[in-house]
Short mmCIF file of C-alpha atoms in Angstrom, two decimals:
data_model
loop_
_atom_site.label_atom_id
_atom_site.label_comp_id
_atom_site.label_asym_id
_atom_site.label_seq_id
_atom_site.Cartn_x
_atom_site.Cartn_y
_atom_site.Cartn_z
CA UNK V 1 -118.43 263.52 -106.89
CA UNK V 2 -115.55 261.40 -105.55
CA UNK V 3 -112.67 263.56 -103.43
CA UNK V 4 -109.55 263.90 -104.54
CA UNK V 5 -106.66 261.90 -103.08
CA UNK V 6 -105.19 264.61 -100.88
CA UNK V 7 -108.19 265.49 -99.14
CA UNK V 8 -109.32 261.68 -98.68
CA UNK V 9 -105.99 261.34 -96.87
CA UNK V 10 -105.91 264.20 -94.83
CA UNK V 11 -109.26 263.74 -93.59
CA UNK V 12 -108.16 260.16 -92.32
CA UNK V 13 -105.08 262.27 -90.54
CA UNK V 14 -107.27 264.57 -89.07
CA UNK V 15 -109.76 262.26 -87.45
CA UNK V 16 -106.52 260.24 -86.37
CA UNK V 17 -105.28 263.17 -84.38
CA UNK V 18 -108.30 264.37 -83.62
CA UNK V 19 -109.40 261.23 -81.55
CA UNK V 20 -106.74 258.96 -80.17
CA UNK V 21 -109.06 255.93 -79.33
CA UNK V 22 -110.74 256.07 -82.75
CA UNK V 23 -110.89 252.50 -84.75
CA UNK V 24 -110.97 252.93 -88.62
CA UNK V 25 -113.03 250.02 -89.50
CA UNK V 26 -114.03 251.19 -93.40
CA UNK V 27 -110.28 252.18 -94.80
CA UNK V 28 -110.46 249.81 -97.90
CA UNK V 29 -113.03 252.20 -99.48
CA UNK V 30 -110.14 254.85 -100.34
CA UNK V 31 -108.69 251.52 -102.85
CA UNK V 32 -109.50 252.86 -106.02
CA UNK V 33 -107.45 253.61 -109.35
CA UNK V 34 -105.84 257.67 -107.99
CA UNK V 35 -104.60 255.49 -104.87
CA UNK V 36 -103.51 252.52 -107.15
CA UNK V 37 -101.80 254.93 -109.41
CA UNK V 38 -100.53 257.18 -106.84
CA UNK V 39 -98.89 254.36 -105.11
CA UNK V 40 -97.21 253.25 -107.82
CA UNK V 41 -95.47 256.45 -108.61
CA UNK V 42 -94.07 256.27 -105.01
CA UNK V 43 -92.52 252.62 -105.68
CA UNK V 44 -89.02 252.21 -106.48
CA UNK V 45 -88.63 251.74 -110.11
CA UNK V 46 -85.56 250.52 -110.18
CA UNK V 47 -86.01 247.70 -107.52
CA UNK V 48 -84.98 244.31 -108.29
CA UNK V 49 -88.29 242.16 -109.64
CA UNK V 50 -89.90 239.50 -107.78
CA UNK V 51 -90.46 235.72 -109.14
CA UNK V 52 -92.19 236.48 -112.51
CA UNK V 53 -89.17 238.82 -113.43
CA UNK V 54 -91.66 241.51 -114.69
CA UNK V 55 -90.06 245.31 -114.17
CA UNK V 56 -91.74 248.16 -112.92
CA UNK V 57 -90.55 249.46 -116.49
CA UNK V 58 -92.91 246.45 -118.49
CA UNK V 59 -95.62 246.91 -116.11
CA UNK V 60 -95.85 250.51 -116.93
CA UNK V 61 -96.07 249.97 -120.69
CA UNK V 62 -99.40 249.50 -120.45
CA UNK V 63 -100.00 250.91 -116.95
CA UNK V 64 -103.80 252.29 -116.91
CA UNK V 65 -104.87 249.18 -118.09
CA UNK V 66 -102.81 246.88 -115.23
CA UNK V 67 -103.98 249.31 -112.66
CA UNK V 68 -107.38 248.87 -113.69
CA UNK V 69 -107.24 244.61 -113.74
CA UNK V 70 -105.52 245.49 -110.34
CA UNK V 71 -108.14 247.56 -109.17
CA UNK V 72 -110.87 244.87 -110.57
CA UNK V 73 -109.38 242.19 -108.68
CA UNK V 74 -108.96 243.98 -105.44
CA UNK V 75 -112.75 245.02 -105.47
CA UNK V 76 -114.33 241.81 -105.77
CA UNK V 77 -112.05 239.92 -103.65
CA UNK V 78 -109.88 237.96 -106.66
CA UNK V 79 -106.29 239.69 -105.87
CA UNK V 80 -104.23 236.94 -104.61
CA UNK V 81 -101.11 237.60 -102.52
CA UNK V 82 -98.07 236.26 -104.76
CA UNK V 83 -95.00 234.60 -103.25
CA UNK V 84 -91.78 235.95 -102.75
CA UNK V 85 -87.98 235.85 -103.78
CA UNK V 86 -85.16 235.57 -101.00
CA UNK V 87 -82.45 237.02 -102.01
CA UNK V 88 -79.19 237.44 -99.62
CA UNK V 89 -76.96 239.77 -98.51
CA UNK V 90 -73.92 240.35 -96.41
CA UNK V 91 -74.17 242.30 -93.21
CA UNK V 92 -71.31 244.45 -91.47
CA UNK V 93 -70.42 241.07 -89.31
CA UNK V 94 -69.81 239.24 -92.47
CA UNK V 95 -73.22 237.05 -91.69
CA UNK V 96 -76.29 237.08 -94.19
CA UNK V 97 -79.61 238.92 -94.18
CA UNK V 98 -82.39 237.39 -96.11
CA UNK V 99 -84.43 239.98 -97.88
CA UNK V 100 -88.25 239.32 -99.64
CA UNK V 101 -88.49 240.56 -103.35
CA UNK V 102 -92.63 240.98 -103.52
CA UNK V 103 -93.75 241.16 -107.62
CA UNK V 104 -94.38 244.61 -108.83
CA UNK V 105 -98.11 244.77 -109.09
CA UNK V 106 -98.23 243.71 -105.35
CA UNK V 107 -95.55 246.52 -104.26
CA UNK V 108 -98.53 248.42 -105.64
CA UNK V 109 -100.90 246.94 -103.50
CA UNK V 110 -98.55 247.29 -100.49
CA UNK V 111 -97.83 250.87 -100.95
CA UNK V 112 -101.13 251.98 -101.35
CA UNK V 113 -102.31 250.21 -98.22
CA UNK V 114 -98.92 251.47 -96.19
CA UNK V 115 -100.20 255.13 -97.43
CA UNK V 116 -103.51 254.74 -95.44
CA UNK V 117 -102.06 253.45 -92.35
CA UNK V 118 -99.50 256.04 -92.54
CA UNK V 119 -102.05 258.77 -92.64
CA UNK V 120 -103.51 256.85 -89.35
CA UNK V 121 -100.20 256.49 -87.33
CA UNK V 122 -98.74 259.57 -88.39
CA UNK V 123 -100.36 261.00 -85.88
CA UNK V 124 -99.45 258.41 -82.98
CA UNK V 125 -96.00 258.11 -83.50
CA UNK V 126 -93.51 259.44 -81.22
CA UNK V 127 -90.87 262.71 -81.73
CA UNK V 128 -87.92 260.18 -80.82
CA UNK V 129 -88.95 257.52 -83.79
CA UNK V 130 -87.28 258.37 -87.29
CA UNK V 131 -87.31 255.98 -89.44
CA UNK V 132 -88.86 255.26 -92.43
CA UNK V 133 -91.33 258.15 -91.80
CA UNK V 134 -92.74 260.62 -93.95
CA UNK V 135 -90.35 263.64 -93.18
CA UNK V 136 -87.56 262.15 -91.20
CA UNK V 137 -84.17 261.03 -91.65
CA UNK V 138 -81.36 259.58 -90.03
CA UNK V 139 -79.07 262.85 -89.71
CA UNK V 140 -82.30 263.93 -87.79
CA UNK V 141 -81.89 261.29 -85.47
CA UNK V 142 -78.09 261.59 -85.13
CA UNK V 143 -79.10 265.21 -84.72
CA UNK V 144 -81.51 264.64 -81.83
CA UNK V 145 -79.22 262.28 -79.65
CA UNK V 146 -76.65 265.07 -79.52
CA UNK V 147 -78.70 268.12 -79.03
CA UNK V 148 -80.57 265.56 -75.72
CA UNK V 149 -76.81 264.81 -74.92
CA UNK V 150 -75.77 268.39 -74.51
CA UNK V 151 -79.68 269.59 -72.97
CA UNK V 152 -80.30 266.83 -70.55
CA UNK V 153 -77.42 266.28 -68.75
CA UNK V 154 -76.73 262.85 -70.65
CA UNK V 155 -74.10 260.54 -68.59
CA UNK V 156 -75.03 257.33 -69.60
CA UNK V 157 -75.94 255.29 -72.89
CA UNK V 158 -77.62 252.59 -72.95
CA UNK V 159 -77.04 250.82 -77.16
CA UNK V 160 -79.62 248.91 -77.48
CA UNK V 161 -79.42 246.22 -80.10
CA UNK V 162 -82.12 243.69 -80.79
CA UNK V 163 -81.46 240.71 -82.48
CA UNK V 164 -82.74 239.65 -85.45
CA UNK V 165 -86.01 242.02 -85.04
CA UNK V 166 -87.40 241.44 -88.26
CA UNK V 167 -87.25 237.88 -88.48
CA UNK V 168 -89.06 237.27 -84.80
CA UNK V 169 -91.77 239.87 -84.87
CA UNK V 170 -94.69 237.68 -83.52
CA UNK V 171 -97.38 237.57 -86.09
CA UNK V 172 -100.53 237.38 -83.57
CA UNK V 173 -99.21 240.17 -81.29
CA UNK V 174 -98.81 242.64 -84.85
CA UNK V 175 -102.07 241.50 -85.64
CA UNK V 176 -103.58 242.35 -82.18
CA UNK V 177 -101.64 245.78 -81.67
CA UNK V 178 -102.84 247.11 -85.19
CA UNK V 179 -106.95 245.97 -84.26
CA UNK V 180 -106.49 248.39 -81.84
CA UNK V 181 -106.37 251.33 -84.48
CA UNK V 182 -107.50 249.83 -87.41
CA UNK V 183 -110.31 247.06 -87.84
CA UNK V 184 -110.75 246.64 -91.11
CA UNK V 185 -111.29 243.02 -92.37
CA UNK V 186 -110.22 243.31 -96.08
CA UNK V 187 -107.04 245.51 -94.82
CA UNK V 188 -106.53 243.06 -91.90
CA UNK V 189 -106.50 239.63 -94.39
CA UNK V 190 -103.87 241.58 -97.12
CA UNK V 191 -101.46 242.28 -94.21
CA UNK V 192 -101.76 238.78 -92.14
CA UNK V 193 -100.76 237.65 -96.26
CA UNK V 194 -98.18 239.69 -96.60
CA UNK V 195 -96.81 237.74 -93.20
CA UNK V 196 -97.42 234.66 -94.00
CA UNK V 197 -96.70 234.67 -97.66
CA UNK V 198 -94.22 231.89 -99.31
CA UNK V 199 -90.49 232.43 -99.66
CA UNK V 200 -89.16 231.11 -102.61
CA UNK V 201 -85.37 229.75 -102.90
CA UNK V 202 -83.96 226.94 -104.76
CA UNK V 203 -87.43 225.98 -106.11
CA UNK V 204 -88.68 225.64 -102.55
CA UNK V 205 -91.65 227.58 -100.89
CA UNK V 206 -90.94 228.16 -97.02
CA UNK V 207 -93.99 229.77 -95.30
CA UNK V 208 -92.95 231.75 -92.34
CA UNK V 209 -94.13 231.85 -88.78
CA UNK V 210 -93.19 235.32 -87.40
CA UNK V 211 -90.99 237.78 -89.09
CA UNK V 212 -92.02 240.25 -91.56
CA UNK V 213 -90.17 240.10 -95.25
CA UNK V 214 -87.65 242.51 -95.26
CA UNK V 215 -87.70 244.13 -98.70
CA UNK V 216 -91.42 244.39 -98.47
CA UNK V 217 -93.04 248.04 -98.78
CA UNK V 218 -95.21 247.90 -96.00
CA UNK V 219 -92.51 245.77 -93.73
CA UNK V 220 -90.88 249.54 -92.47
CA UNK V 221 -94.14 251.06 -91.21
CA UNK V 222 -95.44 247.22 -89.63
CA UNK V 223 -92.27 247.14 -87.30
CA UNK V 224 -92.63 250.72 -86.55
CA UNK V 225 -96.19 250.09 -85.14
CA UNK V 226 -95.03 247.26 -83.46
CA UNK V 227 -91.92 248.68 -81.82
CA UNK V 228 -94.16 251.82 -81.27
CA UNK V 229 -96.13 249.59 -78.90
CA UNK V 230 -93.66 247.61 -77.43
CA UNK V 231 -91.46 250.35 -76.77
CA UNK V 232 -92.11 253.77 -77.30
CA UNK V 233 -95.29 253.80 -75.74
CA UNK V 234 -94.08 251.75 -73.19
CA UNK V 235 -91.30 254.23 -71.98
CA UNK V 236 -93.24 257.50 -72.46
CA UNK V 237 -95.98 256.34 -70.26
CA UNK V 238 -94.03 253.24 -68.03
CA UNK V 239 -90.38 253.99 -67.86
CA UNK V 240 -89.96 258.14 -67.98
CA UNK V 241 -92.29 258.51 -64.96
CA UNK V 242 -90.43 256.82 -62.40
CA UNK V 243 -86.91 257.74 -63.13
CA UNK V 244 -85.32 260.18 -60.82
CA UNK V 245 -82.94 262.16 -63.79
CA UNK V 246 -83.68 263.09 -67.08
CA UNK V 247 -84.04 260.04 -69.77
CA UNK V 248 -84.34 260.41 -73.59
CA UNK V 249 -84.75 257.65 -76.14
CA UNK V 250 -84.03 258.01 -79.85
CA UNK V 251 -85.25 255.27 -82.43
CA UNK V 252 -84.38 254.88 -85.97
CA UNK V 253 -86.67 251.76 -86.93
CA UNK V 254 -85.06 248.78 -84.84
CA UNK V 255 -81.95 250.73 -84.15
CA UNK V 256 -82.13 252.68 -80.74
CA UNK V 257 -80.21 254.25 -77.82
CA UNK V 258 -81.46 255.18 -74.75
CA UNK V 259 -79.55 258.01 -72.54
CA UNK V 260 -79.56 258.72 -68.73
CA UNK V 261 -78.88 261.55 -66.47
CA UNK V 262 -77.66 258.90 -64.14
CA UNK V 263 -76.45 255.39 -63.58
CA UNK V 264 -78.35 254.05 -61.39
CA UNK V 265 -81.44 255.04 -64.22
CA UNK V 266 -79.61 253.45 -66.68
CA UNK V 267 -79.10 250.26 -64.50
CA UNK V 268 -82.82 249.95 -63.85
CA UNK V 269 -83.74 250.11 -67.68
CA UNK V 270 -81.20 248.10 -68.51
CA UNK V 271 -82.69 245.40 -66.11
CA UNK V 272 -86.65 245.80 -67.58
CA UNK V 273 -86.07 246.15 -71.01
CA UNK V 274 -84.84 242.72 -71.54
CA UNK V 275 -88.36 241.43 -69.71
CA UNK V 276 -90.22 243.98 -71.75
CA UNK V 277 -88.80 242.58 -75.14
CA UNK V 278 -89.31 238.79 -74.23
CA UNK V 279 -92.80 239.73 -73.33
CA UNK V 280 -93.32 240.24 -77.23
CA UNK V 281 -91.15 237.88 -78.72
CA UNK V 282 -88.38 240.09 -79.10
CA UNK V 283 -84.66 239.49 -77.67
CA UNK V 284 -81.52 241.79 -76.86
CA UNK V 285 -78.24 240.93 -78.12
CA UNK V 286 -76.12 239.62 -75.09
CA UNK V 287 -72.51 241.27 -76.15
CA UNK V 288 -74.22 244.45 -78.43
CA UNK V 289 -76.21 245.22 -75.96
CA UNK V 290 -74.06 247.68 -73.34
CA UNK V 291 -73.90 250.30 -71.01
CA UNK V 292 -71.82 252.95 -71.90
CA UNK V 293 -70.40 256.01 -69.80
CA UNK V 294 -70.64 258.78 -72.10
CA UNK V 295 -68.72 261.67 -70.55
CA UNK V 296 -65.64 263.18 -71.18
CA UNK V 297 -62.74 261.00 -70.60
CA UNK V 298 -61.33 263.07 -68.22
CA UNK V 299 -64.44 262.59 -66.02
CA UNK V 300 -64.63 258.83 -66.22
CA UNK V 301 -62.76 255.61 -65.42
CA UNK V 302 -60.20 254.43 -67.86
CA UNK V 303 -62.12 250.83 -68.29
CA UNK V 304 -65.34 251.93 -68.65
CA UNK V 305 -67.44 251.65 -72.29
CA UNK V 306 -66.40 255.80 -73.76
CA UNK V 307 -68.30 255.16 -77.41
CA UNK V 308 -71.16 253.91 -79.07
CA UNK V 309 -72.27 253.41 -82.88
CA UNK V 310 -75.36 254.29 -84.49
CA UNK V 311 -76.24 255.00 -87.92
CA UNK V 312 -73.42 254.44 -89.44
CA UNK V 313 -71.34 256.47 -87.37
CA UNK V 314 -69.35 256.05 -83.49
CA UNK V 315 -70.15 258.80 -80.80
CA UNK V 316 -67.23 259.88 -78.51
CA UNK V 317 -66.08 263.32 -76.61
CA UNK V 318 -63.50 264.94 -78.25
CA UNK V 319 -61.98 268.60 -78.05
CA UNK V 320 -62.43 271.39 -80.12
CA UNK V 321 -59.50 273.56 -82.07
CA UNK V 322 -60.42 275.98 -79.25
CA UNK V 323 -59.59 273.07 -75.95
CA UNK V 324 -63.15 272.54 -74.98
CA UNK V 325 -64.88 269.10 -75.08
CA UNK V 326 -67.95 268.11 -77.39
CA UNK V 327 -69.56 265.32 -79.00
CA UNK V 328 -67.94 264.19 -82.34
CA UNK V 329 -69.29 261.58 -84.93
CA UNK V 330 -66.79 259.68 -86.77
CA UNK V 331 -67.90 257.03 -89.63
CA UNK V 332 -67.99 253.64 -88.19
CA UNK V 333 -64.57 251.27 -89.28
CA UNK V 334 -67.27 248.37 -90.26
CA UNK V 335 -69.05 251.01 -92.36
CA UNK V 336 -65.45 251.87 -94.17
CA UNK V 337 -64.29 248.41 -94.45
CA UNK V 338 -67.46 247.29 -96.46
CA UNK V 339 -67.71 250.10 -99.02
CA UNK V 340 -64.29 249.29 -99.41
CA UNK V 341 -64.61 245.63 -100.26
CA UNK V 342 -67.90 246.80 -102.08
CA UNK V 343 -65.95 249.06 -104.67
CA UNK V 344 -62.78 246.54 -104.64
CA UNK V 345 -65.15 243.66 -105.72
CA UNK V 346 -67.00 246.70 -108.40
CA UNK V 347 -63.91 247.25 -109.73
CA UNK V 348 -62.96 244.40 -110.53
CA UNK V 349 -65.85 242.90 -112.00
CA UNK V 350 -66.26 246.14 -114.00
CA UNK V 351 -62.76 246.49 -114.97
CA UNK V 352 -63.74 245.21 -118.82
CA UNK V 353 -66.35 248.42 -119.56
CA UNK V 354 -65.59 251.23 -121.08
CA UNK V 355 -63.15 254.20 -118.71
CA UNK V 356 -66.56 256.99 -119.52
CA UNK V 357 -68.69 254.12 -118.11
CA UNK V 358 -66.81 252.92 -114.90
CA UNK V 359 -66.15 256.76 -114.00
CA UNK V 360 -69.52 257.51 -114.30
CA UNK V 361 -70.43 254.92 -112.36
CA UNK V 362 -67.48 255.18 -109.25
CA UNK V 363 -68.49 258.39 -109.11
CA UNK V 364 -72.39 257.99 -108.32
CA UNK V 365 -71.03 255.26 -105.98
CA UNK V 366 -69.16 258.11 -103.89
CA UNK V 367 -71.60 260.26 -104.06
CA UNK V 368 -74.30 258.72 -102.46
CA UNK V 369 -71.47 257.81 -99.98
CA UNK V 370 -70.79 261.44 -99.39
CA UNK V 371 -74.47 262.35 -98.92
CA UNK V 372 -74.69 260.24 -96.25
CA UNK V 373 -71.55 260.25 -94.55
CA UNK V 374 -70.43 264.04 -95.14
CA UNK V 375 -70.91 265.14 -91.19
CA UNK V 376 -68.47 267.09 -89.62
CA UNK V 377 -65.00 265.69 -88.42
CA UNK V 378 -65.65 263.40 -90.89
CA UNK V 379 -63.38 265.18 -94.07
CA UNK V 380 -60.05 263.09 -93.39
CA UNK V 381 -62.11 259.79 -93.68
CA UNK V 382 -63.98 260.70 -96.89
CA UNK V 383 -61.02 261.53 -98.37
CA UNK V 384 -58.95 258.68 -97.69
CA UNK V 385 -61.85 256.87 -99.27
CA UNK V 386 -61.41 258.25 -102.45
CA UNK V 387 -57.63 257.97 -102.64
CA UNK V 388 -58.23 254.23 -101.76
CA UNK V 389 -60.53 254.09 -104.65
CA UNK V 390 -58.35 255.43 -106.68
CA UNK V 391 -55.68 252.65 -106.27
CA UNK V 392 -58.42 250.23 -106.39
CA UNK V 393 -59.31 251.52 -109.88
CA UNK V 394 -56.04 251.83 -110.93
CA UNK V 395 -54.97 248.22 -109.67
CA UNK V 396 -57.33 246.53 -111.95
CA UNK V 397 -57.29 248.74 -114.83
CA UNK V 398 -53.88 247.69 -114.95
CA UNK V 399 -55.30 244.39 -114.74
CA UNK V 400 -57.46 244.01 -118.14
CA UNK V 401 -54.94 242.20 -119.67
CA UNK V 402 -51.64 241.00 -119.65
CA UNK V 403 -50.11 244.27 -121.62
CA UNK V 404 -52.72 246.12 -120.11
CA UNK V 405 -50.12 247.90 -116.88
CA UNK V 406 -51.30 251.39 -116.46
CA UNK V 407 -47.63 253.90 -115.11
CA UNK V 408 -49.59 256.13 -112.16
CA UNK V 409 -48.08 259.31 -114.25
CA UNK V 410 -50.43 257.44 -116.86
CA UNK V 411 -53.15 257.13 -114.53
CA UNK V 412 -52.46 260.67 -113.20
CA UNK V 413 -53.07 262.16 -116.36
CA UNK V 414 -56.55 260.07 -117.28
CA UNK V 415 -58.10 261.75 -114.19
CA UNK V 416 -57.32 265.24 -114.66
CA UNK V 417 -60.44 263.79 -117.70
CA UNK V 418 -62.18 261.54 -115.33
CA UNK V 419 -61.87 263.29 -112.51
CA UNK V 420 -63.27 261.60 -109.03
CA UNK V 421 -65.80 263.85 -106.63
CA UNK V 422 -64.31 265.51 -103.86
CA UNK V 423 -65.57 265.19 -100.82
CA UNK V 424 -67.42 268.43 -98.67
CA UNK V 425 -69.19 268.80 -95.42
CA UNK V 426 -73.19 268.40 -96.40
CA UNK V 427 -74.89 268.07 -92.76
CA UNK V 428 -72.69 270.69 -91.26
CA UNK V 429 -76.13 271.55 -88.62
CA UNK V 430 -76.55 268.31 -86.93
#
């Protein structure tokens, strides 16, 4: 009798941790239907569709019988890798990022795949790498850099920002770095398609030389393996060794930050890493990129770099309501400024629908903000948010016609009934 699911995966875990140097050479035999259909309960649902315009929601009308076509296809070699849609959108800099809308059935595909490789590097992964891993988060990364800032003596910061990653991962070197844990030829050909797959815009296929598709499933875990090699490994084994102070690294997929007990450490990585990238096709940012002397002020020179953004959020030494000094988080001003335009432009193309409808949806919008955001020191911000989005609502409500000016004692009174969330403190550990 076939093995359920669970225990085929954890078996593949177990010999993963069990033997480091082991190469899984026979993975495609866990592809059957329980994978198929487990993988496609763990897709988004509500992700945009790819070229075909077929939903997650019409593929699951009749989704037994699509799984099983899938599954026919994948088993004797007639499941062709379908091309993409770009889609674009605008970054915190005001440039664009292209992302890769796969089709639905082949999110199925990638998933299931991404769940067996997981299951493999799971167990090779670093402590300091967080993202997009089973388990993780982001407030556990933001939580790790201070709790290594307060335990090891942390001076120096070294942001680390590397430029486009995703669009210059070299396609041979991925290729080469994952033979080295897993062999398999039919898992092997699917992922060297999912790289080289077209990109459709404008009617026009483009088929890419290096980069992996951001938007894909599997594109999160394929530049954590290769940024596990290139880096993480790298430092653990290369760079930790020969410094003379204590030196901590904490990565949240491409985003990083390296800290130093002292600056002549700091120096020293900050010359190698650059040579390290290039060696895999990989560049630093020449102005992101930056050293930064993370101390109380008091304790450092007026000209020096005092902060540094990750996450979402700027690090700097403040003082407590008591006088002493500590490591505050404050939500970045690029972060504010484009949820801001982000609900300004909502509002406005919204301002036709019905009040139920646009409260409903304003408030899910600061919601999820909050969830993220709601960190300690952080209250003042969040609120201000929502009193600006309360002018923004109320400044083109007034603006659905030309009769249509709404008196703020008016608009006072409608949200005592439509009340927006108030902001609390959420991640009030990290």
């Amino acid at each position: 009798m076939p093995q359920p699911l669970n225990t085929r995966l954890r078996r593949i875990a177990e010999r993963a941790e069990k033997d480091k140097q082991c190469v899984f050479i026979q993975l495609n035999r866990h592809i059957d239907l329980e994978l198929l259909r487990e993988a496609y309960r763990r897709i988004n649902k509500k992700s945009a569709a790819g070229i075909s315009g077929k939903t997650a929601k019409e593929y699951e009308a009749d989704l037994e019988v699509n799984l099983q076509k899938l599954y026919d296809r994948l088993r004797n070699g007639s499941y062709r890798i379908p091309n993409i849609r770009r889609v674009w959108i605008e970054k915190e800099d005001g440039s664009k990022r292209a992302l890769g809308i796969p089709e639905t059935e082949d999110k199925i595909v990638q998933k299931a795949i991404a769940m067996l490789l997981t299951e493999v590097y799971e167990q090779d992964f670093c402590d300091f790498s967080h993202g997009f891993r089973p388990g993780r988060s982001a407030h556990a990364a933001l939580g790790q850099i201070r709790t290594n800032c307060f335990g090891k003596s942390t001076r120096w910061i070294i942001d680390v920002d590397i430029s486009k990653f995703f669009d210059t991962i070299d396609h041979g070197e991925l290729m080469r770095i994952i033979q080295q844990r897993v062999n398999d030829g039919i898992l092997l050909k699917y992922i060297s398609g999912w790289l080289k797959t077209g990109v459709v815009q404008g009617g026009i296929v483009e088929y890419p030389e290096e980069g992996t598709p951001q938007g894909g499933v599997i594109s999160p875990l394929l530049a954590n393996i290769y940024l596990h090699h290139v880096l993480d490994l790298w430092f653990v084994k290369e760079v930790q060794p020969r410094m003379h102070g204590k030196v901590w690294l904490t990565r949240f997929a491409d985003d990083l930050v390296i800290g130093t007990e002292q600056q002549d450490d700091a120096r020293r990585i900050l010359e190698v890493l650059p040579k390290r990238m290039g060696k895999y096709g990989l560049t630093l940012h020449s102005t992101k990129t930056k050293l930064v002397h993370f101390q109380p002020p008091q304790a450092i020179d007026e000209n020096d770099e005092r902060t540094f953004t990750f996450l979402g959020f700027t690090h700097y030494w403040g003082r407590t309501r008591q006088g002493r000094w500590t490591i505050k988080r404050k939500i970045a001003s690029k972060r504010i400024r484009r949820t801001m335009r982000n609900l300004w432009h909502w509002c406005k193309a919204n301002r036709h629908q019905a009040i139920k409808l646009q409260h409903q949806m304003l408030s899910s919008k600061l919601r999820g903000w909050y969830q993220y955001y709601a960190i300690p020191c952080n209250y003042e911000i969040m609120s201000a948010v929502r009193d600006r989005t309360k002018r923004m609502w109320h400044y083109w409500l007034s603006r659905r016609s030309a009769q249509s000016y709404i008196r703020w004692t008016k608009f006072s009174a409608l949200l005592e009934r439509f009340a927006l969330p108030t902001p609390r403190i959420i991640h009030s550990t990290i």
